[in-house]
mmCIF file of C-alpha atoms in Angstrom:
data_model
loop_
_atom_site.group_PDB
_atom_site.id
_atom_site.type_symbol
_atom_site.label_atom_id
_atom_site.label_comp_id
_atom_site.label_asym_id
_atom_site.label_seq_id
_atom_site.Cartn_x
_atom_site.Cartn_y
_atom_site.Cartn_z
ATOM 1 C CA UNK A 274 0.000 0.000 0.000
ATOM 2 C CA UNK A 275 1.373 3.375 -0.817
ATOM 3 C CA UNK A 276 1.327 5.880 1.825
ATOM 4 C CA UNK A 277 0.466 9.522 0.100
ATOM 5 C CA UNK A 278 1.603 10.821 4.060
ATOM 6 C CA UNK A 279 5.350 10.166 3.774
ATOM 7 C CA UNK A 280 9.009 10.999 5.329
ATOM 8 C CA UNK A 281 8.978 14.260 3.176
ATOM 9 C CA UNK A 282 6.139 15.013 4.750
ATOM 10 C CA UNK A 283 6.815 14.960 8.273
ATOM 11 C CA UNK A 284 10.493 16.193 7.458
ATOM 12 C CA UNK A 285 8.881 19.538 5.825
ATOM 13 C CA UNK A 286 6.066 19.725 7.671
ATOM 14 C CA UNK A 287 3.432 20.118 4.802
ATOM 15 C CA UNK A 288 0.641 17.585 3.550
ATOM 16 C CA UNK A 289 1.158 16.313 0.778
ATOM 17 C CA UNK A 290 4.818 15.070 -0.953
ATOM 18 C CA UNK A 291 3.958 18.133 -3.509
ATOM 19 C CA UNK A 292 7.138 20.602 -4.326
ATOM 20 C CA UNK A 293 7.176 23.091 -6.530
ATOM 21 C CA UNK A 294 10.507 23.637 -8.214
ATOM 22 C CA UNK A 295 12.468 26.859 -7.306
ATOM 23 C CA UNK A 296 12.755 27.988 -11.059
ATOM 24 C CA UNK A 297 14.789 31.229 -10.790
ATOM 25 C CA UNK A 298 14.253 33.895 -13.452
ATOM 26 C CA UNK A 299 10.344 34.980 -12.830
ATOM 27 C CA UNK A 300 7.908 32.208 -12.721
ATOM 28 C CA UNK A 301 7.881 31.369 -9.002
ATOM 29 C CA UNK A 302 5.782 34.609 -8.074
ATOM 30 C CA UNK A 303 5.124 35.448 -4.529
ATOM 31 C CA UNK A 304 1.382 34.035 -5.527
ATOM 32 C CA UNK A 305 2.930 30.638 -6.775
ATOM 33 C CA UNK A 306 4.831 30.232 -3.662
ATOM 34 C CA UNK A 307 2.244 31.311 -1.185
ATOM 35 C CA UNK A 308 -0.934 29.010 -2.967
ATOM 36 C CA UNK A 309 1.179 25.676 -3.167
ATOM 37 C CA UNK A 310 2.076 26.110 0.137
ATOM 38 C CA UNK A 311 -1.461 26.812 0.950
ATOM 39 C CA UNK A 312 -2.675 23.622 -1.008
ATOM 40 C CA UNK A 313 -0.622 21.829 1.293
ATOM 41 C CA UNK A 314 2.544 21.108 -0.967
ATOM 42 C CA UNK A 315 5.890 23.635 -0.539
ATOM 43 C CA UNK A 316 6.156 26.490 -2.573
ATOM 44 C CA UNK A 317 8.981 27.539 -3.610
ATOM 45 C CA UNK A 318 10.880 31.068 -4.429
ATOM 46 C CA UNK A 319 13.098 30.924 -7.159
ATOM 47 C CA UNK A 320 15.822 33.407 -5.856
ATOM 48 C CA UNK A 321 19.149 32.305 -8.030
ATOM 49 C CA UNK A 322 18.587 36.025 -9.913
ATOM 50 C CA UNK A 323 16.975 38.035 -7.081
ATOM 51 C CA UNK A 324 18.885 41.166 -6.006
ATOM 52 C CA UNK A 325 19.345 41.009 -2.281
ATOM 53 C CA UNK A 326 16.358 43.636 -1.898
ATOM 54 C CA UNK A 327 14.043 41.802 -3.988
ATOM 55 C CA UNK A 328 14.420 38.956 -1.878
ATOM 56 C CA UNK A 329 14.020 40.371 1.419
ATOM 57 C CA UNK A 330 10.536 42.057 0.612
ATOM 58 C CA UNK A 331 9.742 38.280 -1.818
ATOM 59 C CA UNK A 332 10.210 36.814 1.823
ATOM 60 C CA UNK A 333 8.109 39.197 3.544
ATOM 61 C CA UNK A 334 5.412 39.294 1.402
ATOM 62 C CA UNK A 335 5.380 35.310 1.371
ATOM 63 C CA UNK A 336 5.489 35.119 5.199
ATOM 64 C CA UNK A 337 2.616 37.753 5.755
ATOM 65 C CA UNK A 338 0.541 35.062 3.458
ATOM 66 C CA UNK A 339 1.128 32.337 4.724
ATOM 67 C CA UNK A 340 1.685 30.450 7.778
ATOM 68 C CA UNK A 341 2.703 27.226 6.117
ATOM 69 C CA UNK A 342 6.247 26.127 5.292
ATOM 70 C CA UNK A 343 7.625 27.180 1.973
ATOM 71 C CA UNK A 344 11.613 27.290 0.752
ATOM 72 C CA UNK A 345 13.909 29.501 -1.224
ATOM 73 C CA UNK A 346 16.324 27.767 -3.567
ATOM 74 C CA UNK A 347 19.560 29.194 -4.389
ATOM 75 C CA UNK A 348 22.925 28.881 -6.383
ATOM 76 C CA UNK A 349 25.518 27.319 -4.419
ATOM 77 C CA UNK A 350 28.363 27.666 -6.654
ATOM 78 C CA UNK A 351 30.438 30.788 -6.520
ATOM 79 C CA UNK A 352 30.137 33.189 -9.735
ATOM 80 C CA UNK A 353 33.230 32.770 -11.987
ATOM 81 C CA UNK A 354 32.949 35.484 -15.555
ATOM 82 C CA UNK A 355 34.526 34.395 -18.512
ATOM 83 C CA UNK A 356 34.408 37.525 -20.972
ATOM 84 C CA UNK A 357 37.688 36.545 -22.614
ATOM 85 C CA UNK A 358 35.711 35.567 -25.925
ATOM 86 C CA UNK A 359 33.287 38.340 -25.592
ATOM 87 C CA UNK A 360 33.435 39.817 -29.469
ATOM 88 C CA UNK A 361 33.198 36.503 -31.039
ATOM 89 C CA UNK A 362 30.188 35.454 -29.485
ATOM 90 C CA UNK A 363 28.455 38.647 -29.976
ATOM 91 C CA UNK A 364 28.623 38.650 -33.390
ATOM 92 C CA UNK A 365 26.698 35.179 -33.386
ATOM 93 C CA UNK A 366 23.941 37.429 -31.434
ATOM 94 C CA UNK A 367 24.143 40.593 -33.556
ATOM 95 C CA UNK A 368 21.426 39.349 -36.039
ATOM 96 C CA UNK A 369 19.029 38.809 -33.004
ATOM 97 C CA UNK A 370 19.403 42.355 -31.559
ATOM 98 C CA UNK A 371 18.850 43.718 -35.325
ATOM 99 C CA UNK A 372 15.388 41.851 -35.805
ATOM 100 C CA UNK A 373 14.741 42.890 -32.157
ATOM 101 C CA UNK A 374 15.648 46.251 -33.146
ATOM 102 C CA UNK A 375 17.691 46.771 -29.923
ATOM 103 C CA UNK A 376 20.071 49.814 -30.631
ATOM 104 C CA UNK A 377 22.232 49.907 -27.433
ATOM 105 C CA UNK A 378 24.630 47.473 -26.480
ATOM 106 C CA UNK A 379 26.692 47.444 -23.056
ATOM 107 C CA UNK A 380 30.677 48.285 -23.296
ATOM 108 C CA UNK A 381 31.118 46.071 -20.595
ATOM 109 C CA UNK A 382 29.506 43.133 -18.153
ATOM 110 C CA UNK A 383 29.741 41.633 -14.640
ATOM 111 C CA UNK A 384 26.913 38.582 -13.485
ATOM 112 C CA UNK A 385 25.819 39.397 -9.924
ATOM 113 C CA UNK A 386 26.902 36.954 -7.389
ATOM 114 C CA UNK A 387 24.372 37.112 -4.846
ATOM 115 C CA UNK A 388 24.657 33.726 -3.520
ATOM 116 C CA UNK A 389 26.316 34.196 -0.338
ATOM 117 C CA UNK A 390 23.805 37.614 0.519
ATOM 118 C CA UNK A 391 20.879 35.533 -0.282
ATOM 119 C CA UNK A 392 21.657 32.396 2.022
ATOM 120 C CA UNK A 393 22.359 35.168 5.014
ATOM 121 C CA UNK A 394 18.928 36.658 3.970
ATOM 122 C CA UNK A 395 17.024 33.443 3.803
ATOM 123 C CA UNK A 396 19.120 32.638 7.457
ATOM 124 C CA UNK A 397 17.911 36.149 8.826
ATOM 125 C CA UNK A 398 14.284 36.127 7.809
ATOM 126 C CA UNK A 399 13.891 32.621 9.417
ATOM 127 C CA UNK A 400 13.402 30.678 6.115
ATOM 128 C CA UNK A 401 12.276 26.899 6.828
ATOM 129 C CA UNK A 402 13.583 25.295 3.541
ATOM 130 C CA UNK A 403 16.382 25.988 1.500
ATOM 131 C CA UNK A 404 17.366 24.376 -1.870
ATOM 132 C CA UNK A 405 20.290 24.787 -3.668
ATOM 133 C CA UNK A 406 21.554 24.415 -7.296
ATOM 134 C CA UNK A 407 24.492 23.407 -8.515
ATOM 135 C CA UNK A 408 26.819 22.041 -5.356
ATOM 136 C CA UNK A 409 26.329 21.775 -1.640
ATOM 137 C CA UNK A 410 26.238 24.962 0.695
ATOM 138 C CA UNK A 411 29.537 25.272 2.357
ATOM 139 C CA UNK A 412 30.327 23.779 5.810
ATOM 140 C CA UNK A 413 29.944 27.155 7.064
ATOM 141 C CA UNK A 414 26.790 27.602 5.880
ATOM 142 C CA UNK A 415 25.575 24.050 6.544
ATOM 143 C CA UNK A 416 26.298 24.578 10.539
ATOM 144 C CA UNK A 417 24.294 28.090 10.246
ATOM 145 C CA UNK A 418 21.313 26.552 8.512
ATOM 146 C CA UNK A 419 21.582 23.928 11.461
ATOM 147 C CA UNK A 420 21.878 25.690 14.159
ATOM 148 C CA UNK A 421 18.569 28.232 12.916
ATOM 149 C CA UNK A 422 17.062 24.475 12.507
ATOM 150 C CA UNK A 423 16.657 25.408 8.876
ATOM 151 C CA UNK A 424 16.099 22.095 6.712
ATOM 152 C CA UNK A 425 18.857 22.203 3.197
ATOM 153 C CA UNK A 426 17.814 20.281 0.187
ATOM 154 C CA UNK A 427 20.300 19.634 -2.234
ATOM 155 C CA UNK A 428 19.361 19.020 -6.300
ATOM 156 C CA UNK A 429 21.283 16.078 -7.914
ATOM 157 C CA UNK A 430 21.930 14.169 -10.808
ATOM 158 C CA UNK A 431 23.961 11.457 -9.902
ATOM 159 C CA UNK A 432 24.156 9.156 -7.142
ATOM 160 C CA UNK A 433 27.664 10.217 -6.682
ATOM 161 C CA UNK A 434 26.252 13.671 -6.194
ATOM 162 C CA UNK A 435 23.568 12.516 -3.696
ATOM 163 C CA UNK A 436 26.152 11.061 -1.821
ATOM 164 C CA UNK A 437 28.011 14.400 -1.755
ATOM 165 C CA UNK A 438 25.198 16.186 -0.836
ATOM 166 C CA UNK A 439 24.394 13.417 2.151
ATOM 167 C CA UNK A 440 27.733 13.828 3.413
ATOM 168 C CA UNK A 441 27.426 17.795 3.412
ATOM 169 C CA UNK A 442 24.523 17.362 6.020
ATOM 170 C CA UNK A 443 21.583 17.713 3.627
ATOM 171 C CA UNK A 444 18.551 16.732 5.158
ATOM 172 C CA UNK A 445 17.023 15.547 1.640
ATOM 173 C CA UNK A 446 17.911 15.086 -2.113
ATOM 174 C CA UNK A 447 15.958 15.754 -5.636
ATOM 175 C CA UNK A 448 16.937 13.494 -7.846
ATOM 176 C CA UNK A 449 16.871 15.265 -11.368
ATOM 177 C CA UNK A 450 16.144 13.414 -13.895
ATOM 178 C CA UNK A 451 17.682 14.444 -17.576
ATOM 179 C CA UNK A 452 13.509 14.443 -18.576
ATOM 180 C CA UNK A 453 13.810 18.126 -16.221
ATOM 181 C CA UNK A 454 13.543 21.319 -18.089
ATOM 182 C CA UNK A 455 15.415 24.033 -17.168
ATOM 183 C CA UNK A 456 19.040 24.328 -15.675
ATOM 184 C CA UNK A 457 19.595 20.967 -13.417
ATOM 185 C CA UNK A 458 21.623 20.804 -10.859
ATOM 186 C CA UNK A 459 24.815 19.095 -12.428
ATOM 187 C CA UNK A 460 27.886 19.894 -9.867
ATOM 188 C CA UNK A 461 30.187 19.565 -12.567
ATOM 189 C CA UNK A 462 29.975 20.081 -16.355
ATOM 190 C CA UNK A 463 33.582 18.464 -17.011
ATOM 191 C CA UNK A 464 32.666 14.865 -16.606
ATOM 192 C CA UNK A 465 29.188 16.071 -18.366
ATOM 193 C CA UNK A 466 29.141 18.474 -20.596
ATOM 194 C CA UNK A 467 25.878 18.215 -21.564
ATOM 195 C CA UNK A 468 25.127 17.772 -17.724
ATOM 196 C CA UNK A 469 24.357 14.394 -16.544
ATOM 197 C CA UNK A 470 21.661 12.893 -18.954
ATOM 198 C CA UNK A 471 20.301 10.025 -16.651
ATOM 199 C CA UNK A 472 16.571 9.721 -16.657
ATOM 200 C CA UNK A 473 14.724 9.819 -13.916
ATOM 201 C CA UNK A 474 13.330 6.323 -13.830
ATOM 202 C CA UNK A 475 16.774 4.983 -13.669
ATOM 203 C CA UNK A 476 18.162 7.783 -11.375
ATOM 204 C CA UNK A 477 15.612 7.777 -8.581
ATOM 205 C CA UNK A 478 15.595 3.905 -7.493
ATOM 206 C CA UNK A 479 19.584 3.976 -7.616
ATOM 207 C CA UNK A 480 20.105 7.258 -5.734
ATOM 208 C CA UNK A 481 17.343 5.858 -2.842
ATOM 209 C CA UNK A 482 19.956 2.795 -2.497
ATOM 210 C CA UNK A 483 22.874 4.666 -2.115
ATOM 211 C CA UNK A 484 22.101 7.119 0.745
ATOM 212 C CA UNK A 485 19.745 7.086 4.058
ATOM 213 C CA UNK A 486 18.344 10.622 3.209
ATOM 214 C CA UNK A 487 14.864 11.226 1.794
ATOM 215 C CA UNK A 488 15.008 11.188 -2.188
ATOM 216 C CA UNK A 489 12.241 13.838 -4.024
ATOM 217 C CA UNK A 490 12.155 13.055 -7.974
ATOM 218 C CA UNK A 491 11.973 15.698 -10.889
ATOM 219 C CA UNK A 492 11.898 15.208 -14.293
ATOM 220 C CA UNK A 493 9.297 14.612 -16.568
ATOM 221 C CA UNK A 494 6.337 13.961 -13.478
ATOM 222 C CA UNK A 495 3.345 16.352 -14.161
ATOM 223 C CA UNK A 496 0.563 14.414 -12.448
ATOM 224 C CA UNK A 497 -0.977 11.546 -9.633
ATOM 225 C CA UNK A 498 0.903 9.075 -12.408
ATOM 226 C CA UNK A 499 3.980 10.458 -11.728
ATOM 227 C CA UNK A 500 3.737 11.084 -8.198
ATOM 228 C CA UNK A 501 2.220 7.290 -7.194
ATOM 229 C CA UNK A 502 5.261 6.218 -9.899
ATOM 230 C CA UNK A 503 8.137 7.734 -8.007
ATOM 231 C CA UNK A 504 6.417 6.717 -4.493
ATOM 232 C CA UNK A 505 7.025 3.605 -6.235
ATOM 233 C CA UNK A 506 10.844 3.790 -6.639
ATOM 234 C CA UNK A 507 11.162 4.427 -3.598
ATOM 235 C CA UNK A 508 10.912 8.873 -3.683
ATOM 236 C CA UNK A 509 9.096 10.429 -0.826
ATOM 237 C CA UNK A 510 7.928 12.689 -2.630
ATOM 238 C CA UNK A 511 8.234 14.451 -6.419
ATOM 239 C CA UNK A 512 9.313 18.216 -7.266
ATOM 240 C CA UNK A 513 6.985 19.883 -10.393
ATOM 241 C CA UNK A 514 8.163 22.385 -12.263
ATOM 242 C CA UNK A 515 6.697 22.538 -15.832
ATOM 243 C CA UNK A 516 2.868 22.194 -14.548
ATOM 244 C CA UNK A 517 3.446 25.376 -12.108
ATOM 245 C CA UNK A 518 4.882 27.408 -15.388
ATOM 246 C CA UNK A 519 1.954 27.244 -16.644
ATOM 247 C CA UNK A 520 -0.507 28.171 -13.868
ATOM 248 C CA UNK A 521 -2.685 31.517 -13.339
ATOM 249 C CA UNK A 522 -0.179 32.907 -10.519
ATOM 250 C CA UNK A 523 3.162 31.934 -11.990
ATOM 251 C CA UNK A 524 4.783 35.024 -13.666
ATOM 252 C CA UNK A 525 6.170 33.111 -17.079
ATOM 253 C CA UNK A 526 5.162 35.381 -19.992
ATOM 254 C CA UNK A 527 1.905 34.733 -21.635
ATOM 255 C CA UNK A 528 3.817 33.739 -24.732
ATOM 256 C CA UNK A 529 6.141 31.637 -22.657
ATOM 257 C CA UNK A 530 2.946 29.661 -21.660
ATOM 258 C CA UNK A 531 1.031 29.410 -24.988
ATOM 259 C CA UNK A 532 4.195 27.856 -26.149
ATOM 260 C CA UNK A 533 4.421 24.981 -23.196
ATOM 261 C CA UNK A 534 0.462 24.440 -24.185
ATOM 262 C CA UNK A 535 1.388 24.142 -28.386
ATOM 263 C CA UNK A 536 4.472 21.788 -27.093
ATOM 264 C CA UNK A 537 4.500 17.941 -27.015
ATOM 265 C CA UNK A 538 7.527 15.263 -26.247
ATOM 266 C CA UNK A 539 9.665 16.361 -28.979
ATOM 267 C CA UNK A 540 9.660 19.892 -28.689
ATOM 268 C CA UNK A 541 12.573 20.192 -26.014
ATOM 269 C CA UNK A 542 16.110 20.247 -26.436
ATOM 270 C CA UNK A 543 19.463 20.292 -24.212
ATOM 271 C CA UNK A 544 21.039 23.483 -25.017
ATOM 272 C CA UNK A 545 23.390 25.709 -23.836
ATOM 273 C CA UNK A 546 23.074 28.735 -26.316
ATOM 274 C CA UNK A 547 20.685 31.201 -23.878
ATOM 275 C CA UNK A 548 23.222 31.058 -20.725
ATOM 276 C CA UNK A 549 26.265 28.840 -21.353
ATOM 277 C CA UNK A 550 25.243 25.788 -19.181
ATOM 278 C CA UNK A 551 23.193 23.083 -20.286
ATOM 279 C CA UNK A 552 19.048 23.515 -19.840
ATOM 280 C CA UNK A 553 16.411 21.643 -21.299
ATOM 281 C CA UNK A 554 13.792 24.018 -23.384
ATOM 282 C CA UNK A 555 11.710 24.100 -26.077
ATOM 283 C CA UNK A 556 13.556 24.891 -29.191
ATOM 284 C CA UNK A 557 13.045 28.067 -31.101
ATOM 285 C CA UNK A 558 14.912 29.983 -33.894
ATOM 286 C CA UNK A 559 17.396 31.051 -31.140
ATOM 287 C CA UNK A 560 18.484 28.292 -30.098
ATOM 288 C CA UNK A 561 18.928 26.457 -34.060
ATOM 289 C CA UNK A 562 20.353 29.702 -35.099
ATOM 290 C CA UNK A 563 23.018 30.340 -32.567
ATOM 291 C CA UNK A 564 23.852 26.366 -32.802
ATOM 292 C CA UNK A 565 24.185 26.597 -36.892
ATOM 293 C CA UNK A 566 26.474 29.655 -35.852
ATOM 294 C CA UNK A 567 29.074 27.195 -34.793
ATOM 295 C CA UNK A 568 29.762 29.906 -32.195
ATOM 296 C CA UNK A 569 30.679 28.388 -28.943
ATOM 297 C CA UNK A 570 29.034 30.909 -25.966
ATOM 298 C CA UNK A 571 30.442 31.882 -23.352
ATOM 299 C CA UNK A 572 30.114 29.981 -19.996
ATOM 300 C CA UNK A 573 27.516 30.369 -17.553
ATOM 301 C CA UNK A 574 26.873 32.613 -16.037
ATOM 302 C CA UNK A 575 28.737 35.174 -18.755
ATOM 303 C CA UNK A 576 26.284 33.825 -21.879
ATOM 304 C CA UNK A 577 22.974 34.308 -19.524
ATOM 305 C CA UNK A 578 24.501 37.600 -18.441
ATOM 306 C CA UNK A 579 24.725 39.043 -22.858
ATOM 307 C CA UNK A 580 21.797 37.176 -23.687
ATOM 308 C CA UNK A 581 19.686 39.129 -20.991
ATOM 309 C CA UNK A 582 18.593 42.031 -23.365
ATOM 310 C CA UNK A 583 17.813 39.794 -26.185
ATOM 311 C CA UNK A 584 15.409 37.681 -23.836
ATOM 312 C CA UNK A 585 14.072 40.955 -22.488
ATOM 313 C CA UNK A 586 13.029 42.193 -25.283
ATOM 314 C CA UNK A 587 11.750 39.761 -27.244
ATOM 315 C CA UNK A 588 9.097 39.215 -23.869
ATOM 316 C CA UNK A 589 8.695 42.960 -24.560
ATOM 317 C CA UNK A 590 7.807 42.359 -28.421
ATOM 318 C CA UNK A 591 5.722 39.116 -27.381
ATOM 319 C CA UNK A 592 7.947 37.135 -29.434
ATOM 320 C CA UNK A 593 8.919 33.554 -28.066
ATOM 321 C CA UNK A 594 11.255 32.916 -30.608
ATOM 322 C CA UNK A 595 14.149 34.656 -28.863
ATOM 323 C CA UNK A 596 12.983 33.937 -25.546
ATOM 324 C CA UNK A 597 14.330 30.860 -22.974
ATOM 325 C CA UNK A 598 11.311 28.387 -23.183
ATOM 326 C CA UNK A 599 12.491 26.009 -20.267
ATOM 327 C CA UNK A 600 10.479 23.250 -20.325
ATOM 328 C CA UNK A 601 10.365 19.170 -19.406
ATOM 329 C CA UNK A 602 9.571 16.581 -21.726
ATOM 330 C CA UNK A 603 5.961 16.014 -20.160
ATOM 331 C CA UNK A 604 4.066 18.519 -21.470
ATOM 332 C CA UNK A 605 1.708 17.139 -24.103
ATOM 333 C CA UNK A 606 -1.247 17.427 -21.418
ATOM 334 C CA UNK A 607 -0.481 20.812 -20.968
ATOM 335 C CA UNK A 608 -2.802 22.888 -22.563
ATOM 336 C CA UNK A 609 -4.199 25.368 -20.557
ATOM 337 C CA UNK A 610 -4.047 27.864 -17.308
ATOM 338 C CA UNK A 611 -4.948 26.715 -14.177
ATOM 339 C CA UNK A 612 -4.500 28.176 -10.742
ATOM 340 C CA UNK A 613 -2.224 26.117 -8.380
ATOM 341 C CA UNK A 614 -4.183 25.158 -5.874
ATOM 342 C CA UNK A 615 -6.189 23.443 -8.018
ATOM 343 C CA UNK A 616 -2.857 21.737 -9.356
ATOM 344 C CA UNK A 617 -1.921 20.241 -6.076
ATOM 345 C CA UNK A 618 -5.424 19.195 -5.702
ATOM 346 C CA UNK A 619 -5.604 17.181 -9.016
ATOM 347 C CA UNK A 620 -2.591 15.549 -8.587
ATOM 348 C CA UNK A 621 -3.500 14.162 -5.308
ATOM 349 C CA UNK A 622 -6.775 13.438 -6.230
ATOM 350 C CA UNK A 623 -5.436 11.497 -8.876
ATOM 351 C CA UNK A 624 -2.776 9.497 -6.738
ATOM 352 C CA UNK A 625 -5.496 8.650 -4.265
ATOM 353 C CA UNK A 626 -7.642 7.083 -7.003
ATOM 354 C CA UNK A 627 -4.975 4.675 -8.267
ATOM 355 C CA UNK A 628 -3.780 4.064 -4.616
ATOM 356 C CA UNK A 629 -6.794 3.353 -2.868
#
């Protein structure tokens, strides 16, 4: 018999094994967060490209809605700007800026590195959950987070990652499969260049062997189905990321959500052309035209850093061709708005059916 009430559960304190991904860049509003969270699953603020500001009054708006746990996810690697091939690559993105008609171009760049402001933040305000992307927080950090009782959740794509991550005190895992869209949470893109393409299926079962930490599974899951599925593996609970793009209170761009509803299973690609480090999205003339370039871009975050004014204004000129469409590989039931409450509540609706 599978139990919907599970390890997850108790560990996070919510109801149901329901997370909703941290996806940084605008679609985890201060709306998502608080109505998942609500529902009974954990919201989640995606904070990666919040100015320390932002975040303080994201936090305080979430906390005077709700009384229920929600968590902040974070970058945990440090910030490292490559520039050093700057003209070359901007010449693969000229022909972008002239459709887009943009006339001014920065002389120079710098990425913000927020990371270690935004953990102290989250630390301050007396944020229950913290996630982080890309590596473990540092011992440092780790003792803070346990000494404020804070709970760390660490996304993975290997099991020799998840045992990293158990080792660095993590009090739970998300095993990402390569199915994900978005950026995952590959700690290193030398072994992986294309980041660590192991599907969640496989992933999930050998992760929850390897450590004695709960395991939460991403990738591809959109509904009771995938939740009762990764139950079955041997998860405690699933994180949802593609489903909550496309709901009434995330802040994706309309266009950026009539394109996950016209997508299917083949519509995504692994690409690294938008920001220099691998993220699954839906392909669009940006992404074939900068890859028939033959351009390498820069690393992350340098390429995301250029790119930004392209992807701004394209939103601007409703035009999703130039924009970053992340999105999983589950989205051919996808087709229209819904708020997230009601998300939560179909999901487990549906697990309870096939369970019971």
């Amino acid at each position: 018999m599978i139990n919907l009430e599970t390890e997850i559960c108790r560990l996070l304190n919510i109801d149901y094994p329901i997370i909703q991904a941290g996806m940084a860049g605008g679609p985890t509003t201060v709306e998502l967060v608080v109505e998942v969270s609500n529902a009974g699953g954990l919201g989640t603020l995606g904070a990666a490209y919040m100015a320390p500001d932002a975040l303080r009054q994201a936090i305080d708006e979430i906390q005077s809605k709700t009384q229920k746990p929600f968590g902040v996810n974070i970058f945990a690697a440090a910030v490292n700007d490559d520039f050093s091939r700057l003209a070359e690559v901007q010449k693969a993105l000229s022909p972008f800026r002239s459709e887009l008609e943009i006339k001014e171009m920065q002389s120079s760049y710098q990425s913000p590195d927020w990371s270690e402001e935004q953990f102290a933040i989250c630390v301050e305000k007396g944020v229950p959950i913290i996630s982080t992307a890309f590596g473990c927080l540092s011992a440092v950090q780790m003792e803070m987070a346990k000494e404020q009782q804070i709970k760390i959740v660490v996304m993975v794509t290997t099991v020799e990652e998840a045992l990293q991550a158990e080792v660095s005190g993590a009090d739970a895992v998300v095993a990402q499969g390569s199915e994900a869209g978005g950026h995952r949470s590959t700690f290193s893109l030398e072994n992986h260049p294309a980041g660590a393409q192991i599907g969640t299926m496989a992933l999930v079962p050998q992760i929850v062997d390897a450590i004695k930490i709960p395991v939460i599974a991403a990738g591809g899951i959109t509904d009771g189905r995938g939740l009762v599925a990764s139950l079955v593996l041997g998860a405690h609970a699933v994180q949802i990321g593609t489903r909550f793009v496309g709901s009434k209170e995330s802040g994706a761009h309309v266009a950026y959500k009539q394109a996950i509803f016209n997508s299917n299973e083949e519509s995504t690609v692994v690409t690294n052309s938008f920001s220099g480090r691998p993220a699954r999205g839906i392909k669009n003339r940006f992404i074939k035209e900068f890859e028939q370039s033959k351009i390498d871009p820069l690393p992350f975050p340098s390429q995301n850093t250029i790119t930004k004014d392209i992807r701004t204004a394209a939103a601007k000129a409703h035009n999703p061709e130039f924009m970053s469409l992340w999105a999983g590989q589950s989205t051919r039931s996808l087709i229209e708005e819904i708020g997230a409450a009601e998300i939560v509540e179909a999901i487990i609706e549906e697990a309870k059916a096939i369970v019971s």
